[in-house]
Amino acid sequence: MNMGKGRATYYKRKAVTSIVWLAMLSLTVTACGGNSAGRNSGADSGKKEETPKQQSLAPEKADLTITSSGALSEESFEANYGKYLKAKFPNYTFKYIKKATGSLITDLMTAGTPIDIIYESSGNIFDGLINPGLAMDISDKLKQHNVDLSRFDQGSIDVMRQLAKGGIYGLPVNDMTMVTYYNKEIFDRFGEPYPKDGMTWEETLEIAKRLTRTDNGKTYLGLVVSPLHYIRLNQLSVGAVDPKTEKSLAQEERWKRIYQGIYKAQGDMPDYKKFVASNSNKMPYKNEFYKEKNLAMFVYLSDLYSANTNELDQMTWNMVSSPVFKDSPKIGTQSYPTFWNIASISKQQDAAMEVLKYLTSDELQMIVSKRGEMTSLKNDQIRKAMGQDLKVKNINFQSTYFLTPAASSSRSSLEPLAQKPLESAIVEVATDATDINSALRKAEETANKAIETEKKK
């Protein structure tokens, strides 16, 4: 009896020991071979998400149609994008449709033209993509294609989140900010030191006052700030429309500060005011900078050289960061990215996604940077390469990254309707045709009427 109990106890212990060993063996095999959640499972986890699977999301062959409201010429599109896309995707065909009479986005939709990719700046994306009803949230597709959004400058992603109400319509292929271009010959002519990165609006306007003058019958202007771009990208992050009330924000205090500190200050220069009046009340702009060459400083988008290479090659110029407000010395203008977006009506969405992935790859972004455009990525090596392939030398391209972009202002599809009256108010303030409060009140009334009319359509 005791021996039977002992034998039973023995076999029970043996059985338990065997079970324990089997369990340990099972755990060992799992740890070595297949648990994708384990710390050391990176290699095997990578094998599970094999590249061929990702490639199979897109067809081997595809016909893709690309358009934009930017009206880039066919030659420029081919040089900037087309030749790289054809080399990367030899089995794809690409058709670019330039904006023109009869080929506006609404025309293409009416004609039933296939549209796969629409690229637009953040300022034109409402008219080019959202308002026509061609926007789609590609968040799920980004996950399917393993797109890492942390690679991108978060200012650009924040702009898209604003536009897409938390979603993502497309990826930023390049970025822009506002910088100060200056004509070195005017500074040399009047013995004025060149501007520097990080200057305040007050310091910049003092220089502008000294350079705004008439000399030998020619009027020189010290400073021009691109009106519409600054309205869109201002450093105080104030929008033109309240997205909740859908009313104009023209009388918001931040707008008054901008008009007083920048545009009224320019209008207080007698020769500047005379020039605008003699120019049919039109603000001086690009022509004064690179054609007439009588504008000393021009605050404009960072793509001025790449978009006007021939003109700028005929003058001696350089660039520094945009002026800053004293109480925000490190804050520049808002990001102004160009997004490549997949059209909601595209029947080749995975192929289009492959194109977006390539355009935002380190390889293509290095090309973008070297030709003098801002990369959309945070990669310091790519940023430092900006302008390296250009024949123009000793240009301060790094001024584009000198300041931190301002927070993105609120975005609304009604924004363009309210921005135009604000732009018109600049001329009225700069020429002393009316005071700031009256000009902004008029802008508010005009914008609200336009908004109400649009909402009734």
Short mmCIF file of C-alpha atoms in Angstrom, two decimals:
data_model
loop_
_atom_site.label_atom_id
_atom_site.label_comp_id
_atom_site.label_asym_id
_atom_site.label_seq_id
_atom_site.Cartn_x
_atom_site.Cartn_y
_atom_site.Cartn_z
CA MET A 1 0.00 0.00 0.00
CA ASN A 2 2.74 2.41 0.97
CA MET A 3 4.79 1.20 -1.97
CA GLY A 4 1.81 1.80 -4.31
CA LYS A 5 1.43 5.31 -2.96
CA GLY A 6 5.14 5.94 -3.40
CA ARG A 7 5.05 4.65 -6.94
CA ALA A 8 2.05 6.80 -7.75
CA THR A 9 3.75 9.83 -6.27
CA TYR A 10 6.84 9.08 -8.33
CA TYR A 11 4.89 8.92 -11.61
CA LYS A 12 2.95 12.09 -10.78
CA ARG A 13 6.21 13.95 -10.16
CA LYS A 14 7.66 12.62 -13.38
CA ALA A 15 4.60 13.67 -15.31
CA VAL A 16 4.69 17.18 -13.83
CA THR A 17 8.40 17.47 -14.61
CA SER A 18 7.77 16.47 -18.22
CA ILE A 19 4.99 19.02 -18.56
CA VAL A 20 7.22 21.75 -17.15
CA TRP A 21 10.01 20.88 -19.58
CA LEU A 22 7.60 20.84 -22.49
CA ALA A 23 6.28 24.25 -21.50
CA MET A 24 9.80 25.66 -21.22
CA LEU A 25 10.71 24.19 -24.59
CA SER A 26 7.60 25.74 -26.15
CA LEU A 27 8.48 29.14 -24.72
CA THR A 28 12.03 28.87 -26.00
CA VAL A 29 10.89 28.03 -29.53
CA THR A 30 8.39 30.91 -29.50
CA ALA A 31 11.01 33.38 -28.28
CA CYS A 32 13.51 32.31 -30.91
CA GLY A 33 11.18 32.02 -33.84
CA GLY A 34 7.96 33.91 -34.04
CA ASN A 35 6.67 36.33 -31.41
CA SER A 36 6.59 39.67 -33.26
CA ALA A 37 5.99 41.52 -29.98
CA GLY A 38 9.34 40.42 -28.52
CA ARG A 39 12.26 42.80 -28.09
CA ASN A 40 14.59 40.73 -30.27
CA SER A 41 12.04 39.92 -32.95
CA GLY A 42 12.86 42.78 -35.31
CA ALA A 43 14.44 40.64 -38.03
CA ASP A 44 11.68 38.03 -38.04
CA SER A 45 9.00 40.67 -37.79
CA GLY A 46 10.55 42.28 -40.83
CA LYS A 47 10.32 38.99 -42.71
CA LYS A 48 6.61 38.85 -42.05
CA GLU A 49 6.12 42.29 -43.61
CA GLU A 50 8.08 41.45 -46.75
CA THR A 51 8.74 44.05 -49.43
CA PRO A 52 7.04 41.98 -52.16
CA LYS A 53 3.77 42.25 -50.22
CA GLN A 54 4.04 46.03 -50.16
CA GLN A 55 4.91 46.13 -53.86
CA SER A 56 1.92 43.98 -54.71
CA LEU A 57 -0.40 46.70 -53.41
CA ALA A 58 0.26 48.60 -56.62
CA PRO A 59 -0.18 47.14 -60.11
CA GLU A 60 2.87 46.43 -62.24
CA LYS A 61 1.53 48.85 -64.85
CA ALA A 62 -0.50 52.02 -64.40
CA ASP A 63 -1.60 55.09 -66.33
CA LEU A 64 -1.59 58.11 -64.02
CA THR A 65 -2.96 61.59 -64.71
CA ILE A 66 -1.56 64.50 -62.69
CA THR A 67 -2.85 68.06 -62.58
CA SER A 68 -2.66 71.24 -60.49
CA SER A 69 -4.05 74.75 -60.36
CA GLY A 70 -0.47 76.02 -60.22
CA ALA A 71 -0.18 76.18 -64.04
CA LEU A 72 3.39 74.82 -64.09
CA SER A 73 4.53 74.51 -67.71
CA GLU A 74 4.90 71.07 -69.27
CA GLU A 75 8.64 71.68 -69.62
CA SER A 76 9.06 72.61 -65.96
CA PHE A 77 6.96 69.67 -64.82
CA GLU A 78 9.09 67.31 -66.86
CA ALA A 79 12.34 68.79 -65.52
CA ASN A 80 11.22 68.89 -61.89
CA TYR A 81 9.19 65.68 -61.62
CA GLY A 82 8.40 63.88 -64.86
CA LYS A 83 11.86 62.60 -65.74
CA TYR A 84 12.41 61.23 -62.23
CA LEU A 85 9.02 59.51 -62.13
CA LYS A 86 9.57 57.88 -65.53
CA ALA A 87 12.99 56.59 -64.45
CA LYS A 88 11.64 55.21 -61.17
CA PHE A 89 8.48 53.69 -62.66
CA PRO A 90 9.33 52.56 -66.22
CA ASN A 91 6.09 50.56 -66.46
CA TYR A 92 3.92 53.55 -65.55
CA THR A 93 2.76 56.24 -67.95
CA PHE A 94 2.32 59.79 -66.67
CA LYS A 95 0.08 62.43 -68.20
CA TYR A 96 0.37 65.98 -66.87
CA ILE A 97 -2.49 68.38 -67.56
CA LYS A 98 -1.55 72.02 -67.16
CA LYS A 99 -4.18 74.45 -65.88
CA ALA A 100 -5.56 76.49 -68.78
CA THR A 101 -8.85 77.58 -70.28
CA GLY A 102 -10.78 74.36 -70.81
CA SER A 103 -8.57 72.30 -68.49
CA LEU A 104 -9.53 73.67 -65.10
CA ILE A 105 -10.29 71.03 -62.51
CA THR A 106 -14.03 71.57 -63.00
CA ASP A 107 -13.62 71.19 -66.77
CA LEU A 108 -11.80 67.90 -66.32
CA MET A 109 -14.48 66.58 -63.99
CA THR A 110 -17.28 67.58 -66.38
CA ALA A 111 -15.50 65.84 -69.25
CA GLY A 112 -15.00 62.69 -67.19
CA THR A 113 -11.21 62.92 -67.49
CA PRO A 114 -9.43 60.46 -65.20
CA ILE A 115 -7.59 62.27 -62.41
CA ASP A 116 -5.24 60.42 -60.06
CA ILE A 117 -2.98 62.99 -58.39
CA ILE A 118 -3.59 66.68 -57.70
CA TYR A 119 -0.76 68.72 -56.27
CA GLU A 120 -1.55 72.06 -54.64
CA SER A 121 0.03 74.54 -52.28
CA SER A 122 -1.70 74.86 -48.93
CA GLY A 123 -3.06 78.19 -50.14
CA ASN A 124 -4.65 76.81 -53.33
CA ILE A 125 -5.75 73.43 -52.05
CA PHE A 126 -9.33 74.52 -51.36
CA ASP A 127 -10.02 75.60 -54.93
CA GLY A 128 -7.91 72.86 -56.50
CA LEU A 129 -8.89 69.84 -54.41
CA ILE A 130 -11.30 70.31 -51.52
CA ASN A 131 -14.07 72.49 -52.94
CA PRO A 132 -14.43 70.39 -56.12
CA GLY A 133 -15.02 67.35 -53.87
CA LEU A 134 -11.88 65.44 -54.87
CA ALA A 135 -10.27 65.20 -51.43
CA MET A 136 -10.06 61.84 -49.64
CA ASP A 137 -8.50 60.83 -46.34
CA ILE A 138 -5.58 58.52 -47.11
CA SER A 139 -4.71 57.75 -43.46
CA ASP A 140 -5.51 54.04 -43.87
CA LYS A 141 -3.58 53.85 -47.12
CA LEU A 142 -0.55 55.42 -45.43
CA LYS A 143 -0.64 52.61 -42.87
CA GLN A 144 -1.01 49.95 -45.57
CA HIS A 145 2.04 51.37 -47.35
CA ASN A 146 4.05 51.80 -44.12
CA VAL A 147 4.53 55.55 -44.54
CA ASP A 148 6.29 57.07 -41.53
CA LEU A 149 4.90 60.57 -40.92
CA SER A 150 7.52 61.27 -38.24
CA ARG A 151 10.08 61.79 -41.07
CA PHE A 152 8.32 64.97 -42.12
CA ASP A 153 8.60 68.47 -40.74
CA GLN A 154 5.68 68.52 -38.33
CA GLY A 155 4.72 72.07 -39.33
CA SER A 156 3.72 70.73 -42.76
CA ILE A 157 1.82 67.81 -41.28
CA ASP A 158 0.01 70.17 -38.90
CA VAL A 159 -1.09 72.29 -41.87
CA MET A 160 -2.52 69.20 -43.55
CA ARG A 161 -4.27 68.11 -40.35
CA GLN A 162 -5.93 71.52 -40.26
CA LEU A 163 -7.00 71.28 -43.87
CA ALA A 164 -8.26 67.70 -43.58
CA LYS A 165 -9.91 68.17 -40.17
CA GLY A 166 -7.56 65.70 -38.53
CA GLY A 167 -7.04 63.48 -41.54
CA ILE A 168 -4.49 63.41 -44.36
CA TYR A 169 -5.30 64.17 -48.00
CA GLY A 170 -1.74 64.05 -49.30
CA LEU A 171 1.96 64.31 -48.49
CA PRO A 172 4.15 67.44 -48.60
CA VAL A 173 6.69 67.06 -51.39
CA ASN A 174 8.32 70.42 -50.75
CA ASP A 175 7.88 73.24 -48.30
CA MET A 176 8.16 77.01 -48.40
CA THR A 177 8.47 79.81 -45.94
CA MET A 178 8.83 83.57 -46.34
CA VAL A 179 12.30 85.10 -46.38
CA THR A 180 13.78 88.52 -47.08
CA TYR A 181 15.53 88.86 -50.44
CA TYR A 182 17.75 91.89 -50.87
CA ASN A 183 19.40 93.67 -53.78
CA LYS A 184 23.04 94.09 -52.80
CA GLU A 185 23.62 96.78 -55.41
CA ILE A 186 21.11 99.15 -53.77
CA PHE A 187 22.68 98.57 -50.35
CA ASP A 188 26.14 99.21 -51.79
CA ARG A 189 24.95 102.32 -53.66
CA PHE A 190 23.77 104.00 -50.47
CA GLY A 191 26.41 102.57 -48.10
CA GLU A 192 23.91 100.55 -46.06
CA PRO A 193 25.03 97.34 -44.26
CA TYR A 194 23.34 94.19 -45.51
CA PRO A 195 20.47 92.76 -43.43
CA LYS A 196 21.02 89.74 -41.19
CA ASP A 197 19.09 86.68 -40.08
CA GLY A 198 16.81 87.29 -37.11
CA MET A 199 16.20 91.02 -37.59
CA THR A 200 12.99 92.46 -36.13
CA TRP A 201 10.32 94.28 -38.09
CA GLU A 202 11.40 97.52 -36.41
CA GLU A 203 15.04 97.06 -37.47
CA THR A 204 14.03 96.13 -41.01
CA LEU A 205 11.70 99.13 -41.35
CA GLU A 206 14.42 101.50 -40.15
CA ILE A 207 16.65 100.25 -42.97
CA ALA A 208 13.71 100.57 -45.38
CA LYS A 209 13.21 104.21 -44.39
CA ARG A 210 16.83 105.04 -45.18
CA LEU A 211 16.65 103.30 -48.55
CA THR A 212 13.27 104.66 -49.66
CA ARG A 213 14.33 107.73 -51.59
CA THR A 214 14.53 109.35 -54.99
CA ASP A 215 18.02 109.49 -56.49
CA ASN A 216 18.83 110.91 -59.94
CA GLY A 217 15.16 110.83 -60.82
CA LYS A 218 14.71 107.15 -59.86
CA THR A 219 12.57 106.14 -56.88
CA TYR A 220 14.05 103.42 -54.69
CA LEU A 221 11.83 101.43 -52.33
CA GLY A 222 13.15 99.99 -49.10
CA LEU A 223 10.73 97.15 -48.42
CA VAL A 224 7.80 95.24 -49.90
CA VAL A 225 6.01 92.36 -48.14
CA SER A 226 4.05 90.10 -50.49
CA PRO A 227 0.47 90.96 -49.48
CA LEU A 228 -1.51 87.78 -50.14
CA HIS A 229 1.25 85.42 -48.99
CA TYR A 230 1.73 87.27 -45.73
CA ILE A 231 -2.03 87.29 -45.11
CA ARG A 232 -1.98 83.51 -45.52
CA LEU A 233 1.25 82.87 -43.62
CA ASN A 234 1.48 85.64 -41.02
CA GLN A 235 3.58 85.04 -37.91
CA LEU A 236 0.69 85.74 -35.53
CA SER A 237 -1.20 82.69 -36.83
CA VAL A 238 -4.45 84.56 -37.39
CA GLY A 239 -6.76 83.33 -40.14
CA ALA A 240 -9.20 85.27 -42.29
CA VAL A 241 -12.29 83.26 -41.26
CA ASP A 242 -13.48 81.81 -37.96
CA PRO A 243 -14.15 78.15 -38.88
CA LYS A 244 -16.83 77.86 -36.20
CA THR A 245 -18.89 80.96 -36.93
CA GLU A 246 -17.88 81.18 -40.61
CA LYS A 247 -17.48 84.93 -40.19
CA SER A 248 -14.60 87.21 -41.13
CA LEU A 249 -11.86 87.75 -38.55
CA ALA A 250 -10.72 91.03 -40.14
CA GLN A 251 -11.21 93.06 -36.95
CA GLU A 252 -9.28 90.63 -34.77
CA GLU A 253 -6.58 92.49 -32.78
CA ARG A 254 -3.74 90.54 -34.39
CA TRP A 255 -4.71 91.86 -37.81
CA LYS A 256 -4.63 95.41 -36.46
CA ARG A 257 -1.13 94.78 -35.14
CA ILE A 258 0.02 93.51 -38.54
CA TYR A 259 -1.44 96.43 -40.47
CA GLN A 260 -0.10 98.99 -38.01
CA GLY A 261 3.37 97.49 -37.60
CA ILE A 262 4.05 96.57 -41.22
CA TYR A 263 1.82 98.16 -43.86
CA LYS A 264 1.05 101.50 -42.20
CA ALA A 265 4.75 101.82 -41.37
CA GLN A 266 5.58 101.47 -45.08
CA GLY A 267 2.92 104.01 -46.01
CA ASP A 268 4.49 106.51 -43.63
CA MET A 269 7.46 106.77 -46.00
CA PRO A 270 6.61 109.68 -48.38
CA ASP A 271 8.42 108.33 -51.44
CA TYR A 272 6.80 104.91 -50.97
CA LYS A 273 3.34 106.44 -50.82
CA LYS A 274 4.00 108.51 -53.96
CA PHE A 275 5.20 105.44 -55.84
CA VAL A 276 2.05 103.43 -55.03
CA ALA A 277 -0.14 106.36 -56.09
CA SER A 278 1.74 106.69 -59.39
CA ASN A 279 1.47 102.91 -59.88
CA SER A 280 -2.34 103.04 -60.18
CA ASN A 281 -2.59 102.24 -56.45
CA LYS A 282 -0.95 98.88 -56.99
CA MET A 283 1.56 97.63 -54.46
CA PRO A 284 5.10 97.15 -55.77
CA TYR A 285 5.95 93.49 -56.28
CA LYS A 286 8.29 91.13 -58.15
CA ASN A 287 8.91 93.41 -61.13
CA GLU A 288 10.30 96.15 -58.90
CA PHE A 289 12.72 93.66 -57.39
CA TYR A 290 14.15 91.76 -60.36
CA LYS A 291 13.17 93.81 -63.43
CA GLU A 292 13.15 97.46 -62.44
CA LYS A 293 15.72 96.67 -59.71
CA ASN A 294 14.57 99.58 -57.55
CA LEU A 295 13.38 97.50 -54.58
CA ALA A 296 15.93 96.89 -51.83
CA MET A 297 14.16 94.20 -49.76
CA PHE A 298 11.40 91.83 -50.79
CA VAL A 299 9.73 89.53 -48.25
CA TYR A 300 8.47 86.66 -50.36
CA LEU A 301 8.25 82.88 -50.61
CA SER A 302 11.50 80.93 -50.48
CA ASP A 303 11.03 79.63 -54.04
CA LEU A 304 11.68 82.99 -55.72
CA TYR A 305 14.99 81.92 -57.24
CA SER A 306 13.86 78.49 -58.45
CA ALA A 307 10.77 80.06 -60.04
CA ASN A 308 12.59 83.09 -61.53
CA THR A 309 16.12 81.87 -62.13
CA ASN A 310 16.84 83.82 -65.31
CA GLU A 311 15.71 87.11 -63.77
CA LEU A 312 17.64 86.74 -60.52
CA ASP A 313 20.76 85.65 -62.36
CA GLN A 314 20.83 89.16 -63.86
CA MET A 315 21.27 90.83 -60.46
CA THR A 316 23.39 90.63 -57.31
CA TRP A 317 21.25 89.41 -54.44
CA ASN A 318 21.13 87.36 -51.28
CA MET A 319 18.58 86.36 -48.66
CA VAL A 320 18.03 86.33 -44.89
CA SER A 321 15.21 85.16 -42.66
CA SER A 322 11.95 87.12 -42.63
CA PRO A 323 11.66 89.91 -40.02
CA VAL A 324 10.30 88.85 -36.62
CA PHE A 325 8.18 90.45 -33.94
CA LYS A 326 10.14 91.53 -30.86
CA ASP A 327 8.12 89.38 -28.50
CA SER A 328 8.57 86.27 -30.70
CA PRO A 329 12.17 86.52 -31.90
CA LYS A 330 12.43 82.91 -33.06
CA ILE A 331 9.09 82.59 -34.84
CA GLY A 332 8.95 82.86 -38.61
CA THR A 333 5.99 82.71 -40.95
CA GLN A 334 3.79 79.65 -41.23
CA SER A 335 4.78 76.69 -43.38
CA TYR A 336 3.54 76.81 -46.97
CA PRO A 337 3.93 73.24 -48.23
CA THR A 338 2.91 71.84 -51.58
CA PHE A 339 0.92 68.65 -51.08
CA TRP A 340 0.59 65.84 -53.60
CA ASN A 341 -2.87 64.40 -53.05
CA ILE A 342 -4.62 61.28 -54.30
CA ALA A 343 -7.89 62.19 -56.00
CA SER A 344 -10.97 60.51 -54.59
CA ILE A 345 -12.02 59.48 -58.12
CA SER A 346 -8.71 57.79 -58.93
CA LYS A 347 -8.92 54.14 -59.93
CA GLN A 348 -5.17 53.75 -59.43
CA GLN A 349 -4.86 54.79 -55.80
CA ASP A 350 -2.16 52.29 -54.82
CA ALA A 351 -0.06 53.24 -57.83
CA ALA A 352 -0.57 56.90 -56.91
CA MET A 353 0.54 56.10 -53.36
CA GLU A 354 3.76 54.59 -54.70
CA VAL A 355 4.41 57.87 -56.53
CA LEU A 356 3.86 59.90 -53.34
CA LYS A 357 6.23 57.61 -51.44
CA TYR A 358 8.96 58.09 -54.03
CA LEU A 359 8.53 61.87 -54.19
CA THR A 360 9.01 62.04 -50.41
CA SER A 361 11.91 59.56 -50.31
CA ASP A 362 15.36 60.65 -49.13
CA GLU A 363 16.62 60.09 -52.68
CA LEU A 364 14.21 62.48 -54.39
CA GLN A 365 14.18 64.97 -51.52
CA MET A 366 17.96 65.35 -51.80
CA ILE A 367 17.46 66.31 -55.46
CA VAL A 368 14.74 68.79 -54.45
CA SER A 369 17.01 70.36 -51.85
CA LYS A 370 20.07 70.60 -54.06
CA ARG A 371 18.11 72.46 -56.72
CA GLY A 372 17.25 75.15 -54.16
CA GLU A 373 13.86 74.11 -52.77
CA MET A 374 12.97 73.42 -49.15
CA THR A 375 12.64 69.75 -48.31
CA SER A 376 9.53 68.56 -46.51
CA LEU A 377 11.65 66.26 -44.34
CA LYS A 378 13.42 66.86 -41.03
CA ASN A 379 16.64 65.29 -42.35
CA ASP A 380 19.50 67.72 -41.52
CA GLN A 381 21.78 66.31 -44.20
CA ILE A 382 19.18 66.99 -46.87
CA ARG A 383 18.49 70.47 -45.50
CA LYS A 384 22.17 71.42 -45.50
CA ALA A 385 22.44 70.46 -49.17
CA MET A 386 19.96 73.17 -50.23
CA GLY A 387 21.12 74.97 -53.36
CA GLN A 388 24.31 72.93 -53.87
CA ASP A 389 23.57 72.14 -57.53
CA LEU A 390 22.82 75.74 -58.48
CA LYS A 391 25.32 77.85 -60.38
CA VAL A 392 24.65 80.79 -58.06
CA LYS A 393 27.03 80.62 -55.09
CA ASN A 394 27.37 82.10 -51.59
CA ILE A 395 23.61 82.41 -51.16
CA ASN A 396 22.28 82.07 -47.62
CA PHE A 397 19.78 79.28 -48.37
CA GLN A 398 19.95 78.14 -44.76
CA SER A 399 18.01 81.27 -43.80
CA THR A 400 14.92 79.27 -44.77
CA TYR A 401 15.47 77.09 -41.70
CA PHE A 402 16.71 79.83 -39.36
CA LEU A 403 13.33 80.42 -37.67
CA THR A 404 10.69 78.08 -36.27
CA PRO A 405 7.51 78.16 -38.36
CA ALA A 406 4.53 79.82 -36.68
CA ALA A 407 1.62 77.61 -35.70
CA SER A 408 -0.81 76.96 -38.51
CA SER A 409 -3.78 79.33 -38.46
CA SER A 410 -7.32 77.98 -38.64
CA ARG A 411 -8.26 76.72 -42.08
CA SER A 412 -11.62 76.97 -43.78
CA SER A 413 -12.87 76.39 -47.32
CA LEU A 414 -14.22 79.96 -47.11
CA GLU A 415 -10.75 81.36 -46.44
CA PRO A 416 -10.05 82.63 -49.99
CA LEU A 417 -13.24 84.72 -49.93
CA ALA A 418 -12.08 86.55 -46.80
CA GLN A 419 -8.43 86.92 -47.79
CA LYS A 420 -9.09 89.11 -50.84
CA PRO A 421 -10.73 91.97 -48.86
CA LEU A 422 -7.80 91.89 -46.43
CA GLU A 423 -5.41 92.23 -49.35
CA SER A 424 -7.36 95.21 -50.69
CA ALA A 425 -7.20 96.84 -47.27
CA ILE A 426 -3.39 96.88 -47.45
CA VAL A 427 -3.39 99.37 -50.32
CA GLU A 428 -5.88 101.62 -48.52
CA VAL A 429 -3.76 101.64 -45.36
CA ALA A 430 -0.41 102.03 -47.14
CA THR A 431 -1.67 105.03 -49.15
CA ASP A 432 -3.46 106.64 -46.19
CA ALA A 433 -6.73 106.42 -48.12
CA THR A 434 -8.36 105.35 -44.87
CA ASP A 435 -7.43 104.49 -41.29
CA ILE A 436 -6.74 100.91 -40.18
CA ASN A 437 -9.99 100.41 -38.24
CA SER A 438 -12.13 101.61 -41.15
CA ALA A 439 -10.19 99.54 -43.68
CA LEU A 440 -10.56 96.37 -41.64
CA ARG A 441 -14.23 97.06 -40.93
CA LYS A 442 -14.81 97.34 -44.67
CA ALA A 443 -12.84 94.12 -45.24
CA GLU A 444 -15.00 92.35 -42.67
CA GLU A 445 -18.26 93.52 -44.28
CA THR A 446 -17.10 92.62 -47.79
CA ALA A 447 -15.92 89.17 -46.69
CA ASN A 448 -19.10 88.35 -44.78
CA LYS A 449 -21.26 89.28 -47.79
CA ALA A 450 -19.16 87.06 -50.06
CA ILE A 451 -19.38 84.20 -47.55
CA GLU A 452 -23.17 84.47 -47.29
CA THR A 453 -23.51 84.50 -51.07
CA GLU A 454 -21.29 81.42 -51.36
CA LYS A 455 -23.26 79.53 -48.71
CA LYS A 456 -26.52 80.12 -50.60
CA LYS A 457 -25.21 78.47 -53.77
#
